[in-house]
Amino acid sequence: MTEAAAPPDEFALIARWLSHFDAPDTATMIPPGDDAAAVRPTPGHLLLATTDALVEDVHFRRKTWPAAALGHRALAVNLSDLAAMGARPRWALLALGLPGDVGTDWLDRVATGMAKGCREAGVSLVGGNVTGAAQVSFTLTLLGEARPDRVLRRSGARPGDVVFVSGTLGDAALGLESLKARRAMPRKLTDLERRHCRPTARVRLGCALAEARVASAAIDVSDGFIADLRHLLDASRVGAEIRLPDLPLSPAYRRATLGREDPLGPALYGGEDYELVFTAPQKRAAKIAEVARGARTAVRAVGRVIGEAGVHLVGADGRRVLAREAGFKHR
Amino acid sequence: MTEAAAPPDEFALIARWLSHFDAPDTATMIPPGDDAAAVRPTPGHLLLATTDALVEDVHFRRKTWPAAALGHRALAVNLSDLAAMGARPRWALLALGLPGDVGTDWLDRVATGMAKGCREAGVSLVGGNVTGAAQVSFTLTLLGEARPDRVLRRSGARPGDVVFVSGTLGDAALGLESLKARRAMPRKLTDLERRHCRPTARVRLGCALAEARVASAAIDVSDGFIADLRHLLDASRVGAEIRLPDLPLSPAYRRATLGREDPLGPALYGGEDYELVFTAPQKRAAKIAEVARGARTAVRAVGRVIGEAGVHLVGADGRRVLAREAGFKHR
């Protein structure tokens, strides 16, 4: 409708964007260029589908966020959803919203970051759309596959199960604080900023857990460890006890929170770590450790599932308090 | 990142939105509420995927566009892509971008329109996302299915084939002109405005053509009849001759263009009719008529495919001119 909002040449833009990506996989029967993409699903598998958006000035700032990291991140937040289901990522569709002042160089860098992520995750970009818009936005829809009896859900946690978490918590929230305070593009990201900009979706771990059929429930940390754990517990109609001294914290996190009034706040309530939180029966603990090693991903037992509702935090002194309600608002 | 841009309660909003929709179909194994949706593809079928967005002040104005029609339209533009492939629509994911000033009543009306469209088309809404944004946007990803040997592509047109078009052309472009001139919400849409706001995706026709294996190529009219025909011809490496007196025009179109300098302009170059343009060998003409009747959709032969490149327009006087390059810019 508004001509001014439309990018100069949609078809040239699409061709240039796609030039950064590998050719689609052999299961892609009709690649981008027709009215819709066509792919051949793997027989006997479920199709998993998720969609998530990155919007300028909501999730990132164009002037201070590295462009390639944006491309990486738009994919990673969706990969993380599939990882939490134990699904193998396969195909992506990308809807771009672009104001008139977006440069092709900047878009090239975004595309490079996304293409690299797609290559590493085995994802083919098979479709998309470009529209004019007031803000840059990347809305990615990701399709994956899993065997029906292997899918990880939120609803299977049982009292007595161990609560596990991958990687470390809270780094992304601290990285976001630091990025928001910047006025110009950083020449180099700090470790914490990198955790925010370039989250590692735990696809290998999610698929390995699903394959080994050892987890009773799983979710990824986008809203915050406590908020997402609560989603898992609510879906399973149980509660949990979390041992605060066992929370996995990075050296950078510990340094950054030294002397803070609430040093565990970002780890508990900060969002966008894109780690996996999952539960498993105690007797599977050894197998979990083996699976995590195979997936080259650190995994830590941080608590246990209980029948009593709510998330109960247990300190080093044995004091037990209810976690507060607030999660991280990132959208 | 920007708290102010986030809608008040994402989870309440999602629950309310979903309450307007029917429960997902029986092939939906994991409905909205987990990290990703899971559906069971039909054995032996290809999965077709397409995504398209409606953005405020680019594709519509919130103050003068009927809300329910927006919901209808966000779905219809995607249905049309699947119709052009001859695919049966199955599942949708919806990414919403919402400024803080969007009212729940307005959203309810949008949801009602989309839910009605989903019901009529047999589409289950299985996933989505909500984010804060400066403009309202609806980015819908639609998944459909088709048998591999039935898919309609753009690339199969051969010299000698007849060029067909469904419905009538140019109404949507005239309706858009009229809507853009409005300063307040119309109490009632004109016929032409309705054609813009509530396009009818030709799903029945597309599926019937695919099922009968009678069309050699197909595309839907979003950029404009000539522009989209050209996409089909380019993909098929052929040209076409279009007989101007045979273009299907509605009575409302004829009235609105009476006395215009270029009365066929909107029909040839106006966009967003979401009709199907398709080609078929001459000997299939009778079968095409039968298929169209079965799909209760008017279909008109408007020209023929030729070996010579380009779109050649033939007037009532037999004069032959090349169609101009410009298409309709709607994004």
XYZ file of C-alpha atoms in Angstrom:
662
model
C 0.000 0.000 0.000
C 2.671 2.479 1.017
C 5.136 2.472 -1.827
C 7.795 4.213 0.233
C 7.870 1.335 2.707
C 8.638 -1.242 0.030
C 12.223 -2.302 -0.582
C 13.496 -1.269 -4.035
C 13.389 -4.625 -5.792
C 11.898 -7.578 -4.009
C 13.049 -10.194 -6.478
C 16.654 -8.976 -6.593
C 16.650 -8.842 -2.797
C 15.368 -12.421 -2.507
C 17.903 -13.712 -5.041
C 20.716 -11.967 -3.168
C 19.515 -13.264 0.195
C 19.282 -16.844 -1.074
C 22.749 -16.645 -2.645
C 24.230 -16.822 0.854
C 22.534 -20.147 1.583
C 23.407 -23.678 0.511
C 21.063 -25.370 -1.961
C 18.150 -27.038 -0.158
C 18.467 -30.677 0.926
C 17.439 -33.547 -1.338
C 14.078 -33.868 0.435
C 13.172 -30.421 -0.898
C 11.224 -31.188 -4.068
C 10.295 -27.579 -4.923
C 12.798 -24.933 -3.747
C 12.034 -21.199 -3.342
C 10.659 -19.683 -6.558
C 7.240 -21.273 -6.971
C 4.054 -20.307 -5.072
C 5.006 -22.586 -2.181
C 7.903 -24.828 -1.270
C 7.434 -28.592 -1.308
C 9.358 -31.016 0.868
C 9.173 -34.764 1.305
C 8.538 -35.674 4.966
C 10.347 -38.720 6.363
C 7.927 -41.674 6.511
C 6.772 -42.563 10.017
C 7.894 -39.264 11.521
C 5.933 -36.429 13.064
C 6.399 -32.953 11.667
C 7.256 -30.370 14.336
C 6.606 -26.697 13.614
C 7.469 -23.524 15.491
C 7.675 -19.822 14.702
C 9.436 -16.937 16.460
C 10.233 -13.358 15.535
C 13.044 -10.866 16.170
C 11.805 -7.291 15.960
C 13.961 -4.177 15.856
C 13.827 -2.084 19.050
C 11.974 -4.927 20.764
C 14.573 -7.706 20.561
C 17.546 -5.851 19.148
C 18.895 -2.477 18.065
C 20.210 -2.177 14.572
C 22.992 0.225 15.528
C 24.541 -1.762 18.372
C 23.795 -5.403 17.555
C 26.171 -7.237 15.186
C 24.226 -8.065 12.006
C 25.560 -11.614 11.525
C 24.585 -12.409 15.117
C 21.006 -11.354 14.336
C 20.827 -13.885 11.543
C 22.252 -16.522 13.835
C 19.862 -15.603 16.614
C 16.677 -15.540 14.489
C 17.417 -19.161 13.645
C 18.707 -20.191 17.086
C 15.588 -19.180 19.023
C 13.570 -21.470 16.756
C 16.149 -24.277 16.823
C 15.886 -24.132 20.596
C 12.142 -24.853 20.459
C 12.742 -27.924 18.322
C 15.635 -28.999 20.583
C 13.232 -28.905 23.536
C 11.005 -31.366 21.640
C 13.900 -33.623 20.677
C 13.205 -32.946 16.996
C 15.690 -32.826 14.151
C 15.481 -29.433 12.398
C 14.922 -29.676 8.625
C 13.350 -26.704 6.821
C 12.873 -22.995 7.432
C 10.677 -20.236 6.001
C 11.655 -16.643 6.643
C 9.379 -13.592 6.556
C 11.367 -10.357 6.382
C 9.996 -6.945 7.344
C 12.253 -4.218 5.941
C 12.157 -0.429 6.198
C 13.433 1.488 3.177
C 16.686 2.494 4.883
C 18.085 -1.030 5.281
C 21.300 -1.425 3.326
C 22.159 -4.487 1.260
C 25.529 -4.780 3.047
C 23.805 -5.040 6.390
C 21.347 -7.609 5.014
C 24.240 -9.577 3.541
C 25.777 -9.839 7.002
C 22.482 -10.972 8.543
C 22.093 -13.560 5.776
C 25.657 -14.800 6.305
C 24.965 -15.412 9.987
C 21.713 -17.196 9.291
C 23.178 -19.259 6.456
C 26.029 -20.428 8.693
C 23.546 -21.461 11.368
C 21.433 -23.311 8.795
C 24.480 -25.143 7.465
C 25.547 -26.227 10.956
C 22.053 -27.343 11.931
C 21.265 -29.070 8.633
C 18.397 -26.690 7.892
C 17.312 -25.766 4.356
C 15.743 -22.359 3.765
C 12.850 -23.294 1.480
C 10.521 -20.302 1.483
C 9.826 -16.813 2.665
C 8.356 -13.412 2.128
C 9.532 -9.810 2.031
C 7.412 -6.840 3.014
C 7.984 -3.189 3.727
C 7.677 -2.290 7.430
C 8.561 0.455 9.898
C 10.893 -1.859 11.830
C 13.222 -4.593 10.683
C 11.790 -7.973 11.624
C 12.812 -11.565 11.038
C 9.960 -14.034 11.515
C 11.266 -17.529 11.071
C 9.173 -20.673 10.897
C 11.124 -23.850 11.475
C 10.012 -27.365 10.581
C 11.583 -30.433 12.107
C 10.959 -34.141 12.412
C 10.851 -36.681 15.204
C 9.648 -40.214 15.694
C 6.269 -40.183 17.443
C 7.508 -42.272 20.383
C 10.571 -40.060 20.880
C 9.085 -36.572 21.139
C 9.973 -34.704 24.349
C 7.004 -32.963 25.916
C 6.567 -30.633 28.877
C 4.046 -32.844 30.571
C 5.869 -36.002 31.615
C 7.681 -34.948 34.819
C 6.889 -37.123 37.871
C 7.637 -36.618 41.584
C 11.076 -38.019 42.363
C 12.476 -37.097 38.909
C 15.729 -35.142 38.828
C 15.707 -31.626 37.303
C 18.602 -31.052 34.897
C 19.785 -27.962 33.098
C 22.304 -27.659 30.259
C 25.161 -25.146 30.006
C 25.046 -22.132 32.309
C 22.241 -19.786 33.325
C 21.881 -16.009 33.376
C 24.691 -15.105 31.001
C 22.324 -13.907 28.265
C 20.450 -11.578 30.625
C 23.710 -9.976 31.770
C 24.878 -9.744 28.160
C 21.639 -7.993 27.224
C 22.100 -5.444 30.049
C 25.565 -4.710 28.745
C 24.477 -4.449 25.100
C 21.607 -2.131 25.967
C 24.035 0.236 27.649
C 26.164 0.516 24.497
C 25.843 3.524 22.204
C 27.807 2.172 19.267
C 28.544 -1.150 17.612
C 31.058 -3.041 19.797
C 34.280 -3.987 18.014
C 34.218 -7.203 19.973
C 31.467 -8.710 22.084
C 32.149 -9.683 25.678
C 31.564 -13.333 26.630
C 28.227 -12.407 28.207
C 27.140 -10.318 25.220
C 28.011 -13.204 22.948
C 25.779 -15.471 25.021
C 22.919 -13.074 24.328
C 23.650 -12.453 20.655
C 24.750 -15.926 19.676
C 22.858 -18.396 21.805
C 23.686 -22.049 21.210
C 20.491 -23.984 20.666
C 20.912 -27.390 22.302
C 19.839 -29.361 19.247
C 22.407 -32.148 19.698
C 21.442 -32.632 23.333
C 17.691 -32.508 22.658
C 17.940 -35.063 19.854
C 20.234 -37.321 21.899
C 17.887 -37.235 24.907
C 14.933 -38.059 22.658
C 16.835 -40.837 20.905
C 17.877 -42.436 24.217
C 14.358 -42.021 25.648
C 15.730 -40.962 29.016
C 13.998 -37.620 29.715
C 10.466 -37.428 31.121
C 9.881 -33.765 30.145
C 11.791 -30.880 28.576
C 11.538 -27.173 27.780
C 13.969 -24.503 26.654
C 14.847 -21.385 28.655
C 13.492 -18.360 26.831
C 11.362 -16.574 29.441
C 13.784 -17.414 32.270
C 14.846 -20.556 34.128
C 12.145 -20.312 36.803
C 9.416 -19.147 34.418
C 10.079 -21.944 31.943
C 10.595 -24.579 34.629
C 7.187 -23.507 35.916
C 5.655 -24.065 32.469
C 7.073 -27.589 32.495
C 5.866 -28.244 36.045
C 2.401 -26.824 35.353
C 2.055 -29.013 32.262
C 3.102 -32.006 34.388
C 0.969 -30.950 37.398
C 3.894 -31.171 39.803
C 6.292 -28.844 41.632
C 10.049 -28.764 42.152
C 12.784 -28.079 44.653
C 15.811 -26.303 43.189
C 19.156 -26.267 45.046
C 20.574 -22.777 44.563
C 24.217 -23.774 45.165
C 23.931 -26.225 42.255
C 22.873 -23.676 39.617
C 25.422 -23.756 36.781
C 27.060 -20.310 36.559
C 29.849 -19.252 34.224
C 33.043 -17.558 35.470
C 31.967 -14.405 33.590
C 28.615 -14.524 35.349
C 30.224 -14.859 38.752
C 32.527 -11.915 38.057
C 29.700 -9.720 36.772
C 27.411 -10.423 39.732
C 30.050 -10.096 42.468
C 28.705 -7.711 45.079
C 25.210 -7.579 43.563
C 22.349 -7.543 46.022
C 20.694 -10.461 44.212
C 23.554 -12.329 42.492
C 21.317 -15.241 41.438
C 18.591 -13.007 39.963
C 19.752 -13.140 36.323
C 20.293 -16.929 36.511
C 16.834 -17.565 37.975
C 14.731 -14.916 36.263
C 16.768 -13.639 33.311
C 15.614 -14.954 29.956
C 16.933 -16.075 26.590
C 19.611 -18.497 27.730
C 18.188 -21.089 25.303
C 19.468 -23.862 27.525
C 17.389 -26.988 28.021
C 15.658 -27.740 31.317
C 14.586 -31.352 31.516
C 13.586 -34.014 33.990
C 14.394 -37.709 34.241
C 13.927 -40.513 36.765
C 16.806 -40.766 39.265
C 17.778 -44.207 37.961
C 18.531 -42.670 34.553
C 21.114 -40.230 35.946
C 24.110 -42.251 34.719
C 22.565 -42.615 31.261
C 21.862 -38.848 31.174
C 25.528 -38.168 31.908
C 26.527 -40.508 29.073
C 24.067 -38.895 26.632
C 25.284 -35.401 27.586
C 28.911 -36.447 27.012
C 27.945 -37.873 23.624
C 26.273 -34.552 22.766
C 29.342 -32.668 24.086
C 27.043 -30.565 26.265
C 27.464 -29.859 29.982
C 24.437 -30.928 32.005
C 23.871 -30.325 35.714
C 21.364 -31.802 38.184
C 19.892 -28.813 40.012
C 16.951 -30.212 41.931
C 14.092 -32.651 42.001
C 10.432 -32.861 41.088
C 7.989 -32.968 44.030
C 4.252 -33.473 44.318
C 3.756 -30.125 46.038
C 3.006 -27.306 43.577
C 5.360 -24.363 43.021
C 9.081 -23.887 42.620
C 10.865 -24.055 45.968
C 14.392 -22.655 46.171
C 16.733 -24.251 48.697
C 19.756 -22.219 49.791
C 23.161 -23.417 51.020
C 21.848 -23.052 54.559
C 18.898 -25.366 53.812
C 16.385 -22.490 53.908
C 13.495 -23.099 51.512
C 11.608 -20.220 49.849
C 9.072 -20.049 47.034
C 10.443 -18.603 43.799
C 8.776 -15.348 42.893
C 6.325 -15.092 40.024
C 8.058 -12.621 37.745
C 9.730 -13.939 34.619
C 11.767 -12.068 32.096
C 9.719 -10.008 29.613
C 11.537 -10.068 26.315
C 8.796 -9.379 23.835
C 13.784 -5.458 25.107
C 11.424 -2.495 25.134
C 8.898 -3.333 27.824
C 6.480 -0.666 26.596
C 6.127 -2.388 23.243
C 5.039 -5.680 24.812
C 1.365 -6.571 25.090
C 0.125 -6.745 28.701
C -0.153 -10.509 29.123
C 1.085 -12.724 26.362
C -0.366 -15.947 27.732
C -3.844 -14.516 28.342
C -3.759 -13.018 24.873
C -2.816 -16.343 23.268
C -5.529 -18.211 25.203
C -8.116 -15.648 24.146
C -6.981 -15.741 20.538
C -7.120 -19.548 20.407
C -10.588 -19.590 22.015
C -12.018 -18.355 18.707
C -10.635 -21.322 16.793
C -11.868 -24.893 16.529
C -9.747 -27.589 18.170
C -6.973 -28.772 15.827
C -7.640 -31.733 13.513
C -6.953 -35.314 14.565
C -3.605 -35.301 12.720
C -2.377 -32.670 15.192
C -0.570 -34.705 17.832
C 0.692 -31.782 19.915
C -1.511 -28.648 19.831
C -0.379 -25.119 20.812
C 1.068 -25.012 24.322
C 4.311 -26.977 24.061
C 7.605 -25.709 22.592
C 6.494 -26.672 19.087
C 3.407 -28.148 17.471
C 3.506 -31.685 16.133
C 1.396 -32.954 13.265
C 1.221 -36.286 11.478
C 1.824 -35.860 7.737
C -0.256 -37.991 5.379
C 1.861 -40.911 4.110
C 2.991 -40.574 0.510
C 2.228 -36.850 0.313
C 4.488 -33.869 -0.121
C 4.348 -31.108 2.438
C 3.795 -27.669 0.913
C 4.790 -24.579 2.894
C 4.278 -20.883 2.316
C 4.424 -17.712 4.399
C 2.987 -14.239 3.852
C 2.514 -11.165 6.038
C -0.013 -8.353 6.392
C 1.560 -5.246 7.867
C -0.290 -2.180 9.144
C 0.110 0.906 6.918
C 1.712 -1.279 4.270
C -1.142 -3.693 3.493
C -3.955 -2.199 5.526
C -4.989 0.671 7.764
C -6.319 -0.191 11.171
C -8.837 2.664 11.200
C -10.524 2.009 7.872
C -10.153 -1.740 7.284
C -12.738 -4.073 8.877
C -10.940 -6.176 11.510
C -12.626 -9.502 10.694
C -11.673 -9.033 7.046
C -8.019 -8.693 8.075
C -8.150 -12.072 9.766
C -9.776 -13.543 6.688
C -7.263 -11.920 4.391
C -4.124 -12.940 6.332
C -5.227 -16.535 5.816
C -6.551 -16.114 2.267
C -3.313 -14.781 0.783
C -1.573 -17.926 2.011
C -4.409 -20.240 0.979
C -4.069 -18.766 -2.488
C -0.420 -19.839 -2.686
C -1.355 -23.405 -1.821
C -4.289 -23.303 -4.253
C -1.836 -22.376 -7.006
C 0.098 -25.558 -6.177
C -3.021 -27.722 -6.038
C -2.319 -28.495 -2.390
C -4.835 -29.161 0.344
C -4.325 -26.684 3.223
C -3.864 -28.338 6.626
C -2.038 -26.405 9.343
C -1.191 -22.788 10.133
C 1.223 -20.961 12.409
C 0.619 -17.303 13.138
C 3.180 -14.735 14.300
C 1.519 -11.604 15.656
C 3.227 -8.231 15.989
C 1.242 -5.990 18.320
C 1.703 -2.393 19.467
C 0.560 -1.592 22.997
C -2.545 0.283 21.833
C -4.269 -2.699 20.207
C -7.560 -3.458 21.940
C -8.738 -6.974 22.753
C -12.094 -6.262 21.052
C -10.334 -5.443 17.823
C -8.167 -8.571 18.128
C -11.261 -10.651 18.823
C -12.756 -9.487 15.546
C -9.565 -10.292 13.638
C -9.477 -13.731 15.269
C -13.130 -14.355 14.392
C -12.448 -13.644 10.725
C -9.394 -15.854 10.662
C -11.104 -18.667 12.577
C -14.022 -18.666 10.131
C -11.599 -18.889 7.221
C -9.713 -21.740 8.900
C -12.955 -23.623 9.515
C -14.071 -23.252 5.903
C -10.678 -24.284 4.523
C -10.141 -27.157 6.971
C -7.052 -25.500 8.452
C -5.937 -26.038 12.067
C -4.061 -23.253 13.824
C -1.310 -25.229 15.548
C 1.281 -22.692 16.613
C 2.347 -19.103 16.767
C 4.136 -16.287 18.452
C 3.315 -12.866 19.889
C 5.725 -9.983 20.001
C 5.552 -6.280 20.682
C 6.007 -4.120 17.559
C 5.442 -0.589 16.272
C 2.932 -1.796 13.676
C 0.316 -4.515 13.782
C 1.430 -7.453 11.655
C 0.061 -10.898 10.911
C 2.655 -13.282 9.521
C 1.017 -16.563 8.690
C 2.783 -19.740 7.656
C 0.544 -22.285 6.006
C 1.295 -25.970 5.543
C -0.562 -28.117 3.057
C -0.291 -31.487 1.416
C -0.383 -32.827 -2.109
C 0.474 -36.046 -3.872
C 3.873 -35.727 -5.562
C 2.487 -36.488 -9.026
C -0.320 -33.935 -8.639
C 1.493 -30.752 -7.645
C 0.858 -27.770 -9.950
C 3.995 -25.880 -10.838
C 4.730 -22.695 -12.739
C 7.054 -24.356 -15.173
C 4.919 -26.718 -17.259
C 3.280 -24.399 -19.829
C 3.926 -25.376 -23.484
C 3.305 -23.500 -26.748
C -0.241 -24.175 -27.902
C -1.625 -24.429 -24.334
C -4.662 -22.323 -23.483
C -4.317 -19.634 -20.783
C -7.193 -19.700 -18.285
C -8.099 -17.372 -15.452
C -10.629 -17.871 -12.656
C -13.228 -15.353 -11.434
C -12.774 -11.748 -12.519
C -9.724 -9.485 -12.669
C -9.019 -6.001 -11.345
C -11.769 -5.746 -8.737
C -9.348 -5.868 -5.808
C -7.204 -3.053 -7.195
C -10.261 -0.825 -7.623
C -11.477 -1.795 -4.140
C -8.107 -0.836 -2.706
C -8.255 2.584 -4.397
C -11.656 3.139 -2.857
C -10.609 1.956 0.624
C -7.495 4.137 0.583
C -9.678 7.173 -0.088
C -11.814 6.502 3.002
C -11.231 8.434 6.199
C -13.356 6.298 8.505
C -14.446 2.687 8.851
C -17.118 1.983 6.201
C -20.444 0.762 7.556
C -20.673 -1.495 4.568
C -18.041 -2.401 2.007
C -18.739 -1.931 -1.682
C -18.482 -5.019 -3.890
C -15.065 -3.924 -5.097
C -13.823 -3.166 -1.573
C -15.013 -6.587 -0.508
C -12.979 -8.156 -3.285
C -9.912 -6.461 -1.825
C -10.649 -7.162 1.849
C -12.105 -10.618 1.513
C -10.416 -12.329 -1.394
C -11.608 -15.846 -2.160
C -8.632 -18.151 -2.417
C -9.358 -20.665 -5.174
C -8.534 -23.701 -3.079
C -11.334 -25.873 -4.455
C -10.369 -25.091 -8.032
C -6.642 -25.581 -7.411
C -7.194 -28.954 -5.731
C -9.654 -30.072 -8.410
C -7.259 -29.123 -11.225
C -4.443 -30.994 -9.497
C -6.621 -34.017 -8.828
C -7.771 -34.185 -12.464
C -4.208 -33.643 -13.739
C -5.411 -31.293 -16.450
C -3.354 -28.117 -15.933
C 0.201 -27.778 -17.254
C 1.122 -24.802 -15.002
C -0.513 -22.511 -12.448
C 0.097 -19.377 -10.371
C -2.089 -17.086 -8.307
C -2.622 -13.394 -9.033
C -1.014 -11.384 -6.255
C 1.333 -8.992 -8.082
C -1.120 -8.510 -10.973
C -2.426 -10.634 -13.845
C 0.314 -9.694 -16.293
C 3.101 -9.745 -13.692
C 2.128 -13.183 -12.392
C 1.405 -14.588 -15.839
C 4.912 -13.448 -16.723
C 6.322 -15.379 -13.737
C 4.579 -18.494 -15.015
C 5.780 -17.924 -18.581
C 9.349 -17.203 -17.489
C 9.421 -20.386 -15.411
C 8.125 -22.283 -18.459
C 10.426 -20.424 -20.924
C 7.525 -19.471 -23.195
C 5.378 -16.413 -23.993
C 1.663 -15.784 -24.371
C -0.921 -13.974 -26.405
C -3.793 -12.561 -24.339
C -7.075 -11.527 -26.000
C -8.156 -8.332 -24.258
C -11.881 -8.673 -25.103
C -11.890 -12.024 -23.289
C -10.619 -10.733 -19.922
C -13.232 -11.588 -17.259
C -14.515 -8.313 -15.772
C -17.239 -7.918 -13.165
C -20.218 -5.565 -13.650
C -18.880 -3.436 -10.756
C -15.512 -3.252 -12.509
C -17.100 -2.162 -15.780
C -19.114 0.548 -14.013
C -16.108 1.836 -12.073
C -13.843 2.022 -15.122
C -16.376 3.584 -17.514
C -14.754 6.594 -19.122
C -11.300 5.835 -17.715
C -8.415 6.493 -20.038
C -7.096 2.969 -19.440
C -10.153 0.897 -18.475
C -8.231 -2.400 -18.583
C -5.334 -1.135 -16.445
C -6.551 -2.476 -13.093
C -7.463 -5.869 -14.623
C -4.070 -6.255 -16.291
C -1.746 -4.638 -13.787
C -3.686 -4.351 -10.516
C -2.746 -6.888 -7.880
C -4.212 -9.010 -5.134
C -7.108 -10.595 -7.015
C -5.985 -14.012 -5.746
C -7.478 -15.650 -8.798
C -5.697 -18.553 -10.439
C -4.008 -18.231 -13.799
C -3.283 -21.600 -15.330
C -2.508 -23.257 -18.619
C -3.666 -26.513 -20.169
C -3.427 -28.218 -23.548
C -6.272 -27.267 -25.921
C -7.594 -30.839 -25.921
C -8.263 -30.571 -22.175
C -10.574 -27.555 -22.550
C -13.769 -29.587 -22.083
C -12.313 -31.322 -19.024
C -11.260 -27.946 -17.582
C -14.833 -26.686 -17.941
C -16.099 -29.786 -16.138
C -13.544 -29.431 -13.322
C -14.400 -25.725 -12.917
C -18.122 -26.529 -12.702
C -17.363 -29.180 -10.077
C -15.377 -26.608 -8.100
C -18.211 -24.076 -8.580
C -15.689 -21.559 -9.906
C -15.969 -19.525 -13.097
C -13.032 -20.061 -15.429
C -12.349 -18.211 -18.675
C -9.954 -18.910 -21.563
C -8.144 -15.629 -22.207
C -5.333 -16.508 -24.563
C -2.717 -19.027 -25.584
C 0.867 -19.912 -24.881
C 3.339 -19.190 -27.682
C 7.002 -19.923 -28.209
C 7.870 -16.244 -28.618
C 8.844 -14.600 -25.324
C 6.781 -11.858 -23.684
C 3.120 -11.195 -23.068
C 1.396 -9.958 -26.215
C -1.967 -8.242 -25.833
C -4.403 -8.572 -28.712
C -7.210 -5.989 -28.931
C -10.682 -6.325 -30.451
C -9.260 -4.819 -33.637
C -6.592 -7.512 -33.831
C -3.805 -5.063 -32.946
C -1.034 -6.768 -31.007
C 1.106 -4.895 -28.425
C 3.589 -6.019 -25.803
C 2.306 -5.736 -22.229
C 4.252 -3.202 -20.222
C 6.691 -4.233 -17.534
C 5.177 -2.640 -14.447
C 3.311 -4.815 -11.986
C 1.413 -3.807 -8.923
C 3.615 -2.991 -5.899
C 1.745 -4.067 -2.812
C 4.484 -4.633 -0.291
